[in-house]
PDB file of C-alpha atoms in Angstrom:
ATOM      1  CA  UNK T   1       4.629 -14.337 -19.577  1.00  0.00           C
ATOM      2  CA  UNK T   2       6.383 -13.482 -15.953  1.00  0.00           C
ATOM      3  CA  UNK T   3       8.079 -15.876 -14.336  1.00  0.00           C
ATOM      4  CA  UNK T   4       9.070 -14.854 -11.203  1.00  0.00           C
ATOM      5  CA  UNK T   5       9.349 -16.743  -7.714  1.00  0.00           C
ATOM      6  CA  UNK T   6       8.181 -14.618  -5.001  1.00  0.00           C
ATOM      7  CA  UNK T   7       6.259 -14.491  -1.656  1.00  0.00           C
ATOM      8  CA  UNK T   8       3.436 -11.749  -0.455  1.00  0.00           C
ATOM      9  CA  UNK T   9       4.803  -9.640   1.943  1.00  0.00           C
ATOM     10  CA  UNK T  10       2.097 -10.096   4.656  1.00  0.00           C
ATOM     11  CA  UNK T  11       2.905 -14.476   3.914  1.00  0.00           C
ATOM     12  CA  UNK T  12       6.544 -13.714   4.445  1.00  0.00           C
ATOM     13  CA  UNK T  13       5.737 -11.861   7.717  1.00  0.00           C
ATOM     14  CA  UNK T  14       2.957 -14.655   8.715  1.00  0.00           C
ATOM     15  CA  UNK T  15       5.357 -17.601   7.915  1.00  0.00           C
ATOM     16  CA  UNK T  16       8.012 -15.997   9.598  1.00  0.00           C
ATOM     17  CA  UNK T  17       6.429 -15.585  12.385  1.00  0.00           C
ATOM     18  CA  UNK T  18       3.042 -17.680  12.866  1.00  0.00           C
ATOM     19  CA  UNK T  19       3.680 -20.593  10.319  1.00  0.00           C
ATOM     20  CA  UNK T  20       6.257 -23.570  10.272  1.00  0.00           C
ATOM     21  CA  UNK T  21       5.595 -24.267   6.587  1.00  0.00           C
ATOM     22  CA  UNK T  22       7.032 -22.416   3.440  1.00  0.00           C
ATOM     23  CA  UNK T  23       4.919 -21.500   0.546  1.00  0.00           C
ATOM     24  CA  UNK T  24       5.816 -20.576  -2.447  1.00  0.00           C
ATOM     25  CA  UNK T  25       3.938 -17.994  -4.987  1.00  0.00           C
ATOM     26  CA  UNK T  26       4.572 -16.881  -8.647  1.00  0.00           C
ATOM     27  CA  UNK T  27       5.262 -13.022  -9.088  1.00  0.00           C
ATOM     28  CA  UNK T  28       1.747 -11.032  -9.708  1.00  0.00           C
ATOM     29  CA  UNK T  29       0.231  -8.471  -8.601  1.00  0.00           C
ATOM     30  CA  UNK T  30      -2.483 -10.103  -6.817  1.00  0.00           C
ATOM     31  CA  UNK T  31       0.302 -11.245  -4.184  1.00  0.00           C
ATOM     32  CA  UNK T  32       0.127  -7.925  -2.638  1.00  0.00           C
ATOM     33  CA  UNK T  33      -2.404  -6.999  -0.148  1.00  0.00           C
ATOM     34  CA  UNK T  34      -5.153  -5.379  -1.551  1.00  0.00           C
ATOM     35  CA  UNK T  35      -6.241  -1.731  -0.740  1.00  0.00           C
ATOM     36  CA  UNK T  36      -9.381  -2.771   0.853  1.00  0.00           C
ATOM     37  CA  UNK T  37      -7.696  -5.570   3.290  1.00  0.00           C
ATOM     38  CA  UNK T  38      -4.966  -3.293   4.520  1.00  0.00           C
ATOM     39  CA  UNK T  39      -7.769  -0.228   5.312  1.00  0.00           C
ATOM     40  CA  UNK T  40      -9.315  -2.822   6.962  1.00  0.00           C
ATOM     41  CA  UNK T  41      -5.944  -3.614   9.108  1.00  0.00           C
ATOM     42  CA  UNK T  42      -5.014   0.436   9.126  1.00  0.00           C
ATOM     43  CA  UNK T  43      -8.687   1.975  10.162  1.00  0.00           C
ATOM     44  CA  UNK T  44     -10.353  -0.992  12.183  1.00  0.00           C
ATOM     45  CA  UNK T  45      -7.790  -0.008  15.325  1.00  0.00           C
ATOM     46  CA  UNK T  46      -5.948   3.222  16.615  1.00  0.00           C
ATOM     47  CA  UNK T  47      -2.650   3.178  15.642  1.00  0.00           C
ATOM     48  CA  UNK T  48      -0.891   1.955  18.904  1.00  0.00           C
ATOM     49  CA  UNK T  49      -3.185  -0.696  18.784  1.00  0.00           C
ATOM     50  CA  UNK T  50      -2.873  -2.256  15.134  1.00  0.00           C
ATOM     51  CA  UNK T  51      -2.418  -5.707  15.383  1.00  0.00           C
ATOM     52  CA  UNK T  52      -0.014  -5.547  12.208  1.00  0.00           C
ATOM     53  CA  UNK T  53       2.523  -3.322  13.708  1.00  0.00           C
ATOM     54  CA  UNK T  54       4.948  -5.858  13.529  1.00  0.00           C
ATOM     55  CA  UNK T  55       4.343  -6.522  10.306  1.00  0.00           C
ATOM     56  CA  UNK T  56       4.983  -2.656   9.426  1.00  0.00           C
ATOM     57  CA  UNK T  57       7.987  -2.979  11.448  1.00  0.00           C
ATOM     58  CA  UNK T  58       9.355  -5.889   9.331  1.00  0.00           C
ATOM     59  CA  UNK T  59       8.587  -4.324   5.643  1.00  0.00           C
ATOM     60  CA  UNK T  60      10.380  -0.844   6.436  1.00  0.00           C
ATOM     61  CA  UNK T  61      13.249  -1.888   9.035  1.00  0.00           C
ATOM     62  CA  UNK T  62      15.955  -0.501   7.028  1.00  0.00           C
ATOM     63  CA  UNK T  63      14.337   2.459   5.811  1.00  0.00           C
ATOM     64  CA  UNK T  64      12.806   3.662   8.994  1.00  0.00           C
ATOM     65  CA  UNK T  65      16.280   3.339  10.528  1.00  0.00           C
ATOM     66  CA  UNK T  66      17.761   5.670   7.586  1.00  0.00           C
ATOM     67  CA  UNK T  67      14.760   7.657   7.863  1.00  0.00           C
ATOM     68  CA  UNK T  68      14.899   8.410  11.451  1.00  0.00           C
ATOM     69  CA  UNK T  69      17.836  10.833  11.457  1.00  0.00           C
ATOM     70  CA  UNK T  70      15.856  12.900   9.240  1.00  0.00           C
ATOM     71  CA  UNK T  71      13.381  13.300  11.778  1.00  0.00           C
ATOM     72  CA  UNK T  72      15.273  15.967  13.648  1.00  0.00           C
ATOM     73  CA  UNK T  73      12.908  19.275  13.370  1.00  0.00           C
ATOM     74  CA  UNK T  74       9.954  17.030  15.082  1.00  0.00           C
ATOM     75  CA  UNK T  75       9.467  15.835  18.643  1.00  0.00           C
ATOM     76  CA  UNK T  76      11.593  12.434  19.296  1.00  0.00           C
ATOM     77  CA  UNK T  77       8.865  10.432  19.548  1.00  0.00           C
ATOM     78  CA  UNK T  78       6.990  10.922  16.343  1.00  0.00           C
ATOM     79  CA  UNK T  79       6.766   8.020  14.279  1.00  0.00           C
ATOM     80  CA  UNK T  80       7.750   7.787  11.251  1.00  0.00           C
ATOM     81  CA  UNK T  81       5.707   8.139   8.026  1.00  0.00           C
ATOM     82  CA  UNK T  82       5.609   4.846   5.748  1.00  0.00           C
ATOM     83  CA  UNK T  83       3.448   4.541   2.810  1.00  0.00           C
ATOM     84  CA  UNK T  84       1.453   1.329   3.184  1.00  0.00           C
ATOM     85  CA  UNK T  85       1.957  -0.337  -0.616  1.00  0.00           C
ATOM     86  CA  UNK T  86      -1.337  -2.308  -1.758  1.00  0.00           C
ATOM     87  CA  UNK T  87      -2.161  -4.358  -5.080  1.00  0.00           C
ATOM     88  CA  UNK T  88      -3.977  -1.360  -6.566  1.00  0.00           C
ATOM     89  CA  UNK T  89      -1.423   1.030  -5.646  1.00  0.00           C
ATOM     90  CA  UNK T  90       1.535  -0.549  -7.634  1.00  0.00           C
ATOM     91  CA  UNK T  91      -0.592  -1.597 -10.356  1.00  0.00           C
ATOM     92  CA  UNK T  92      -1.575   2.537 -10.786  1.00  0.00           C
ATOM     93  CA  UNK T  93       1.657   3.555  -9.853  1.00  0.00           C
ATOM     94  CA  UNK T  94       3.552   1.182 -12.315  1.00  0.00           C
ATOM     95  CA  UNK T  95       1.206   2.211 -15.353  1.00  0.00           C
ATOM     96  CA  UNK T  96       1.603   5.791 -14.399  1.00  0.00           C
ATOM     97  CA  UNK T  97       5.597   5.621 -14.132  1.00  0.00           C
ATOM     98  CA  UNK T  98       5.857   3.379 -17.553  1.00  0.00           C
ATOM     99  CA  UNK T  99       3.378   6.249 -19.699  1.00  0.00           C
ATOM    100  CA  UNK T 100       5.811   9.321 -17.712  1.00  0.00           C
ATOM    101  CA  UNK T 101       8.694   7.106 -19.199  1.00  0.00           C
ATOM    102  CA  UNK T 102       7.607   6.811 -22.505  1.00  0.00           C
ATOM    103  CA  UNK T 103       6.675  10.363 -22.363  1.00  0.00           C
ATOM    104  CA  UNK T 104       9.990  11.883 -21.741  1.00  0.00           C
ATOM    105  CA  UNK T 105      11.672   9.242 -24.179  1.00  0.00           C
ATOM    106  CA  UNK T 106       9.929  11.022 -26.758  1.00  0.00           C
ATOM    107  CA  UNK T 107       9.977  14.524 -25.356  1.00  0.00           C
ATOM    108  CA  UNK T 108      14.141  14.314 -25.591  1.00  0.00           C
ATOM    109  CA  UNK T 109      13.816  11.739 -28.660  1.00  0.00           C
ATOM    110  CA  UNK T 110      15.363   8.928 -27.156  1.00  0.00           C
ATOM    111  CA  UNK T 111      14.822   5.078 -29.350  1.00  0.00           C
ATOM    112  CA  UNK T 112      14.211   1.915 -27.808  1.00  0.00           C
ATOM    113  CA  UNK T 113      17.308   0.020 -26.729  1.00  0.00           C
ATOM    114  CA  UNK T 114      19.476  -1.221 -29.911  1.00  0.00           C
ATOM    115  CA  UNK T 115      17.905   2.045 -31.877  1.00  0.00           C
ATOM    116  CA  UNK T 116      20.017   5.254 -32.872  1.00  0.00           C
ATOM    117  CA  UNK T 117      20.299   7.436 -29.784  1.00  0.00           C
ATOM    118  CA  UNK T 118      18.849   4.649 -27.139  1.00  0.00           C
ATOM    119  CA  UNK T 119      20.056   5.041 -23.750  1.00  0.00           C
ATOM    120  CA  UNK T 120      18.705   3.648 -20.755  1.00  0.00           C
ATOM    121  CA  UNK T 121      15.258   5.263 -18.853  1.00  0.00           C
ATOM    122  CA  UNK T 122      15.826   5.680 -15.268  1.00  0.00           C
ATOM    123  CA  UNK T 123      13.538   5.740 -12.458  1.00  0.00           C
ATOM    124  CA  UNK T 124      14.657   6.536  -8.994  1.00  0.00           C
ATOM    125  CA  UNK T 125      12.681   5.080  -6.007  1.00  0.00           C
ATOM    126  CA  UNK T 126      13.138   7.480  -2.769  1.00  0.00           C
ATOM    127  CA  UNK T 127      11.998   7.127   1.068  1.00  0.00           C
ATOM    128  CA  UNK T 128       9.793   4.668   2.755  1.00  0.00           C
ATOM    129  CA  UNK T 129       9.975   1.123   1.077  1.00  0.00           C
ATOM    130  CA  UNK T 130      12.153   2.476  -1.528  1.00  0.00           C
ATOM    131  CA  UNK T 131      13.840  -1.053  -1.607  1.00  0.00           C
ATOM    132  CA  UNK T 132      10.918  -2.825  -1.871  1.00  0.00           C
ATOM    133  CA  UNK T 133       8.969  -0.662  -4.874  1.00  0.00           C
ATOM    134  CA  UNK T 134      12.468  -0.433  -6.688  1.00  0.00           C
ATOM    135  CA  UNK T 135      12.513  -4.595  -7.416  1.00  0.00           C
ATOM    136  CA  UNK T 136       8.306  -4.601  -7.957  1.00  0.00           C
ATOM    137  CA  UNK T 137       9.138  -1.821 -10.540  1.00  0.00           C
ATOM    138  CA  UNK T 138      12.181  -2.933 -11.616  1.00  0.00           C
ATOM    139  CA  UNK T 139      10.501  -6.505 -13.246  1.00  0.00           C
ATOM    140  CA  UNK T 140       7.148  -4.821 -13.853  1.00  0.00           C
ATOM    141  CA  UNK T 141       8.339  -2.059 -15.756  1.00  0.00           C
ATOM    142  CA  UNK T 142      11.165  -4.629 -17.759  1.00  0.00           C
ATOM    143  CA  UNK T 143       7.495  -5.929 -19.080  1.00  0.00           C
ATOM    144  CA  UNK T 144       5.130  -2.745 -19.983  1.00  0.00           C
ATOM    145  CA  UNK T 145       8.152  -1.436 -21.772  1.00  0.00           C
ATOM    146  CA  UNK T 146       9.710  -4.119 -23.369  1.00  0.00           C
ATOM    147  CA  UNK T 147      12.839  -3.019 -25.709  1.00  0.00           C
ATOM    148  CA  UNK T 148      13.740  -0.897 -23.289  1.00  0.00           C
ATOM    149  CA  UNK T 149      16.711  -0.196 -20.722  1.00  0.00           C
ATOM    150  CA  UNK T 150      14.904   0.631 -18.527  1.00  0.00           C
ATOM    151  CA  UNK T 151      16.917   0.726 -14.702  1.00  0.00           C
ATOM    152  CA  UNK T 152      15.466   1.260 -11.372  1.00  0.00           C
ATOM    153  CA  UNK T 153      17.382   2.306  -8.346  1.00  0.00           C
ATOM    154  CA  UNK T 154      16.559   2.837  -4.834  1.00  0.00           C
ATOM    155  CA  UNK T 155      17.501   5.336  -2.078  1.00  0.00           C
ATOM    156  CA  UNK T 156      17.011   6.703   1.458  1.00  0.00           C
ATOM    157  CA  UNK T 157      19.370  10.131   1.177  1.00  0.00           C
ATOM    158  CA  UNK T 158      22.414  10.291   4.247  1.00  0.00           C
ATOM    159  CA  UNK T 159      22.426  13.973   5.580  1.00  0.00           C
ATOM    160  CA  UNK T 160      25.978  14.022   4.241  1.00  0.00           C
ATOM    161  CA  UNK T 161      28.826  11.861   2.833  1.00  0.00           C
ATOM    162  CA  UNK T 162      30.769  10.017   4.293  1.00  0.00           C
ATOM    163  CA  UNK T 163      33.615  10.160   1.964  1.00  0.00           C
ATOM    164  CA  UNK T 164      33.839  13.879   1.524  1.00  0.00           C
ATOM    165  CA  UNK T 165      32.846  15.243  -2.162  1.00  0.00           C
ATOM    166  CA  UNK T 166      33.270  12.240  -4.167  1.00  0.00           C
ATOM    167  CA  UNK T 167      34.822  12.127  -7.807  1.00  0.00           C
ATOM    168  CA  UNK T 168      32.544  10.645 -10.625  1.00  0.00           C
ATOM    169  CA  UNK T 169      34.840   7.863 -10.957  1.00  0.00           C
ATOM    170  CA  UNK T 170      33.684   7.110  -7.501  1.00  0.00           C
ATOM    171  CA  UNK T 171      29.954   7.081  -8.277  1.00  0.00           C
ATOM    172  CA  UNK T 172      30.231   5.079 -11.264  1.00  0.00           C
ATOM    173  CA  UNK T 173      31.949   2.667  -9.397  1.00  0.00           C
ATOM    174  CA  UNK T 174      28.511   2.095  -7.321  1.00  0.00           C
ATOM    175  CA  UNK T 175      26.206  -0.347  -9.051  1.00  0.00           C
ATOM    176  CA  UNK T 176      22.562  -0.379 -10.232  1.00  0.00           C
ATOM    177  CA  UNK T 177      20.639  -2.931  -8.451  1.00  0.00           C
ATOM    178  CA  UNK T 178      21.041  -6.442  -9.436  1.00  0.00           C
ATOM    179  CA  UNK T 179      17.694  -7.580 -11.277  1.00  0.00           C
ATOM    180  CA  UNK T 180      17.323 -11.102  -9.020  1.00  0.00           C
ATOM    181  CA  UNK T 181      14.266 -13.038  -9.472  1.00  0.00           C
ATOM    182  CA  UNK T 182      13.256 -13.305  -5.386  1.00  0.00           C
ATOM    183  CA  UNK T 183      11.617 -10.767  -4.754  1.00  0.00           C
ATOM    184  CA  UNK T 184      10.263 -11.771  -1.775  1.00  0.00           C
ATOM    185  CA  UNK T 185      14.140 -10.197  -0.607  1.00  0.00           C
ATOM    186  CA  UNK T 186      14.413  -6.919  -1.493  1.00  0.00           C
ATOM    187  CA  UNK T 187      17.837  -5.192  -1.758  1.00  0.00           C
ATOM    188  CA  UNK T 188      18.084  -2.940   1.089  1.00  0.00           C
ATOM    189  CA  UNK T 189      17.873   1.046  -0.494  1.00  0.00           C
ATOM    190  CA  UNK T 190      21.304   3.107  -0.569  1.00  0.00           C
ATOM    191  CA  UNK T 191      21.733   4.621   2.585  1.00  0.00           C
ATOM    192  CA  UNK T 192      25.821   5.722   1.709  1.00  0.00           C
ATOM    193  CA  UNK T 193      25.062   8.225  -0.892  1.00  0.00           C
ATOM    194  CA  UNK T 194      23.492  12.130  -0.063  1.00  0.00           C
ATOM    195  CA  UNK T 195      20.294  12.787  -2.689  1.00  0.00           C
ATOM    196  CA  UNK T 196      22.628  15.062  -5.212  1.00  0.00           C
ATOM    197  CA  UNK T 197      25.179  12.516  -5.221  1.00  0.00           C
ATOM    198  CA  UNK T 198      22.430  10.281  -6.316  1.00  0.00           C
ATOM    199  CA  UNK T 199      20.512  12.297  -8.555  1.00  0.00           C
ATOM    200  CA  UNK T 200      24.164  12.742 -10.187  1.00  0.00           C
ATOM    201  CA  UNK T 201      24.860   9.026 -10.554  1.00  0.00           C
ATOM    202  CA  UNK T 202      21.710   7.398 -11.131  1.00  0.00           C
ATOM    203  CA  UNK T 203      20.261  10.580 -13.684  1.00  0.00           C
ATOM    204  CA  UNK T 204      16.780   9.480 -13.040  1.00  0.00           C
ATOM    205  CA  UNK T 205      13.730  11.057 -15.416  1.00  0.00           C
ATOM    206  CA  UNK T 206      11.453  10.014 -13.090  1.00  0.00           C
ATOM    207  CA  UNK T 207      11.572  10.440  -9.333  1.00  0.00           C
ATOM    208  CA  UNK T 208       9.094   8.424  -6.926  1.00  0.00           C
ATOM    209  CA  UNK T 209       9.277   9.829  -3.796  1.00  0.00           C
ATOM    210  CA  UNK T 210       7.204   8.266  -0.604  1.00  0.00           C
ATOM    211  CA  UNK T 211       7.035   9.618   3.125  1.00  0.00           C
ATOM    212  CA  UNK T 212       9.674  12.647   2.905  1.00  0.00           C
ATOM    213  CA  UNK T 213      10.296  13.658   6.488  1.00  0.00           C
ATOM    214  CA  UNK T 214       8.451  16.396   7.921  1.00  0.00           C
ATOM    215  CA  UNK T 215       9.706  19.977   7.331  1.00  0.00           C
ATOM    216  CA  UNK T 216      12.759  18.881   5.200  1.00  0.00           C
ATOM    217  CA  UNK T 217      12.831  19.881   1.863  1.00  0.00           C
ATOM    218  CA  UNK T 218      14.056  17.137  -0.930  1.00  0.00           C
ATOM    219  CA  UNK T 219      11.920  18.509  -3.706  1.00  0.00           C
ATOM    220  CA  UNK T 220      14.200  21.367  -4.639  1.00  0.00           C
ATOM    221  CA  UNK T 221      17.022  18.676  -5.334  1.00  0.00           C
ATOM    222  CA  UNK T 222      14.641  16.808  -7.825  1.00  0.00           C
ATOM    223  CA  UNK T 223      14.032  20.183  -9.550  1.00  0.00           C
ATOM    224  CA  UNK T 224      17.664  21.009 -10.087  1.00  0.00           C
ATOM    225  CA  UNK T 225      18.595  17.877 -11.335  1.00  0.00           C
ATOM    226  CA  UNK T 226      19.519  18.257 -15.209  1.00  0.00           C
ATOM    227  CA  UNK T 227      17.652  14.816 -16.048  1.00  0.00           C
ATOM    228  CA  UNK T 228      14.806  14.487 -13.839  1.00  0.00           C
ATOM    229  CA  UNK T 229      11.115  15.735 -16.007  1.00  0.00           C
ATOM    230  CA  UNK T 230       8.654  14.795 -13.681  1.00  0.00           C
ATOM    231  CA  UNK T 231       8.755  14.006  -9.572  1.00  0.00           C
ATOM    232  CA  UNK T 232       6.157  12.550  -8.000  1.00  0.00           C
ATOM    233  CA  UNK T 233       5.448  13.092  -4.115  1.00  0.00           C
ATOM    234  CA  UNK T 234       3.145  10.545  -1.694  1.00  0.00           C
ATOM    235  CA  UNK T 235       2.660  11.275   1.734  1.00  0.00           C
ATOM    236  CA  UNK T 236       0.279  13.754   3.034  1.00  0.00           C
ATOM    237  CA  UNK T 237       0.173  17.124   1.169  1.00  0.00           C
ATOM    238  CA  UNK T 238       0.621  20.945   1.792  1.00  0.00           C
ATOM    239  CA  UNK T 239       1.675  20.469   5.303  1.00  0.00           C
ATOM    240  CA  UNK T 240       4.648  19.693   6.995  1.00  0.00           C
ATOM    241  CA  UNK T 241       4.520  15.983   7.628  1.00  0.00           C
ATOM    242  CA  UNK T 242       5.828  15.147   4.755  1.00  0.00           C
ATOM    243  CA  UNK T 243       8.173  17.785   2.801  1.00  0.00           C
ATOM    244  CA  UNK T 244       7.608  21.247   3.753  1.00  0.00           C
ATOM    245  CA  UNK T 245       4.292  23.059   3.393  1.00  0.00           C
ATOM    246  CA  UNK T 246       5.680  26.296   1.843  1.00  0.00           C
ATOM    247  CA  UNK T 247       9.021  24.795  -0.185  1.00  0.00           C
ATOM    248  CA  UNK T 248       8.014  21.286  -0.878  1.00  0.00           C
ATOM    249  CA  UNK T 249       4.086  21.966  -1.427  1.00  0.00           C
ATOM    250  CA  UNK T 250       4.145  25.971  -2.682  1.00  0.00           C
ATOM    251  CA  UNK T 251       1.493  26.772   0.623  1.00  0.00           C
ATOM    252  CA  UNK T 252       2.266  30.677   2.087  1.00  0.00           C
ATOM    253  CA  UNK T 253       5.267  30.753   4.050  1.00  0.00           C
ATOM    254  CA  UNK T 254       4.670  31.074   8.287  1.00  0.00           C
ATOM    255  CA  UNK T 255       3.998  34.499   9.701  1.00  0.00           C
ATOM    256  CA  UNK T 256       3.627  35.556   5.940  1.00  0.00           C
ATOM    257  CA  UNK T 257       2.350  39.082   6.561  1.00  0.00           C
ATOM    258  CA  UNK T 258      -1.850  39.330   5.893  1.00  0.00           C
ATOM    259  CA  UNK T 259      -2.922  41.132   2.694  1.00  0.00           C
ATOM    260  CA  UNK T 260       0.495  40.492   1.062  1.00  0.00           C
ATOM    261  CA  UNK T 261       0.099  38.539  -2.131  1.00  0.00           C
ATOM    262  CA  UNK T 262       1.755  35.130  -1.897  1.00  0.00           C
ATOM    263  CA  UNK T 263       4.634  34.135  -3.660  1.00  0.00           C
ATOM    264  CA  UNK T 264       5.246  32.410  -6.582  1.00  0.00           C
ATOM    265  CA  UNK T 265       5.157  28.791  -5.633  1.00  0.00           C
ATOM    266  CA  UNK T 266       9.259  27.333  -5.616  1.00  0.00           C
ATOM    267  CA  UNK T 267       8.590  24.646  -7.916  1.00  0.00           C
ATOM    268  CA  UNK T 268       6.659  27.072 -10.257  1.00  0.00           C
ATOM    269  CA  UNK T 269       9.979  29.090 -10.067  1.00  0.00           C
ATOM    270  CA  UNK T 270      11.934  26.333 -11.225  1.00  0.00           C
ATOM    271  CA  UNK T 271       9.781  25.762 -14.185  1.00  0.00           C
ATOM    272  CA  UNK T 272       7.480  23.076 -12.952  1.00  0.00           C
ATOM    273  CA  UNK T 273       3.688  22.061 -12.428  1.00  0.00           C
ATOM    274  CA  UNK T 274       1.937  20.808  -9.794  1.00  0.00           C
ATOM    275  CA  UNK T 275      -1.162  18.193 -11.091  1.00  0.00           C
ATOM    276  CA  UNK T 276      -2.875  15.977  -8.361  1.00  0.00           C
ATOM    277  CA  UNK T 277      -3.253  12.115  -9.219  1.00  0.00           C
ATOM    278  CA  UNK T 278      -6.781  11.259  -8.230  1.00  0.00           C
ATOM    279  CA  UNK T 279      -6.355   8.035  -9.362  1.00  0.00           C
ATOM    280  CA  UNK T 280      -3.074   7.152  -7.044  1.00  0.00           C
ATOM    281  CA  UNK T 281      -4.532   9.109  -4.191  1.00  0.00           C
ATOM    282  CA  UNK T 282      -7.894   7.199  -4.281  1.00  0.00           C
ATOM    283  CA  UNK T 283      -5.848   3.728  -3.242  1.00  0.00           C
ATOM    284  CA  UNK T 284      -2.979   5.460  -1.070  1.00  0.00           C
ATOM    285  CA  UNK T 285      -3.083   4.588   2.451  1.00  0.00           C
ATOM    286  CA  UNK T 286      -0.195   5.329   5.353  1.00  0.00           C
ATOM    287  CA  UNK T 287       0.581   4.672   8.538  1.00  0.00           C
ATOM    288  CA  UNK T 288      -0.966   7.972   9.383  1.00  0.00           C
ATOM    289  CA  UNK T 289      -3.908   7.171   8.623  1.00  0.00           C
ATOM    290  CA  UNK T 290      -6.790   6.199  11.297  1.00  0.00           C
ATOM    291  CA  UNK T 291      -9.973   5.758  12.379  1.00  0.00           C
ATOM    292  CA  UNK T 292     -11.182   9.540  12.167  1.00  0.00           C
ATOM    293  CA  UNK T 293      -8.459  10.375   9.844  1.00  0.00           C
ATOM    294  CA  UNK T 294      -9.321   8.857   6.451  1.00  0.00           C
ATOM    295  CA  UNK T 295      -7.749   9.963   3.456  1.00  0.00           C
ATOM    296  CA  UNK T 296      -4.705  11.292   5.329  1.00  0.00           C
ATOM    297  CA  UNK T 297      -1.931  10.273   2.809  1.00  0.00           C
TER     298      UNK T 297
END
């Protein structure tokens, strides 16, 4: 049984803004708002009038600042897309990631910690809520995959390296996030690394990307990384709101000639296969979901 002390993200915000008393809870999946509760909050009122706007700003302040610099291909007033992490979404995502890591270990002949050929299994969280998701997954996957050396990192990529081309030694000097017991204060996502540097450093088996910036394609970098066997895209699909409709999702290129056979999607050319995950999609809500636009994420 996990003995980790943490606060519900919702209670952290309520205590900071509404309460004067401190409350501590034992970490469990029930500490997250349910998808029903988030749905009531997100879909009851139009976006600009939502009563929990301050909560969202509090939860995503760090990633919002880092992601904003990627929104150069849309209007300046375009809001940054964020995922609303519910108990159901984190639970389903943790179970799926656990299975994906075990499958990757089996496919590459890896063994649990201490066995012959043992090696850590790495997950990289990218984008919206990456820091908070990293902290939760580190504890959950450590329990689900007992005996394996599971490591989870979080990054919101920098658009360019602040130090020019970094050597392998310089990248390795950046340590993995520590596994702290206080889940109410997740470490901010790494924001000084480019996506290519983060992939070289952490060598993930699975990438979880939430809220890819509009008309920006990060998926190509995921696919060319030799250690990545699977990546999950969380956000509006088949459009430019999250990623690039053509480069990320395989849709028809803009102004493609009518009657011409569509190009083979980039991910197919790179040896990947696209799969829908209905169990995850059913519990996924985001800041783009609003009355009359349910299911956008």
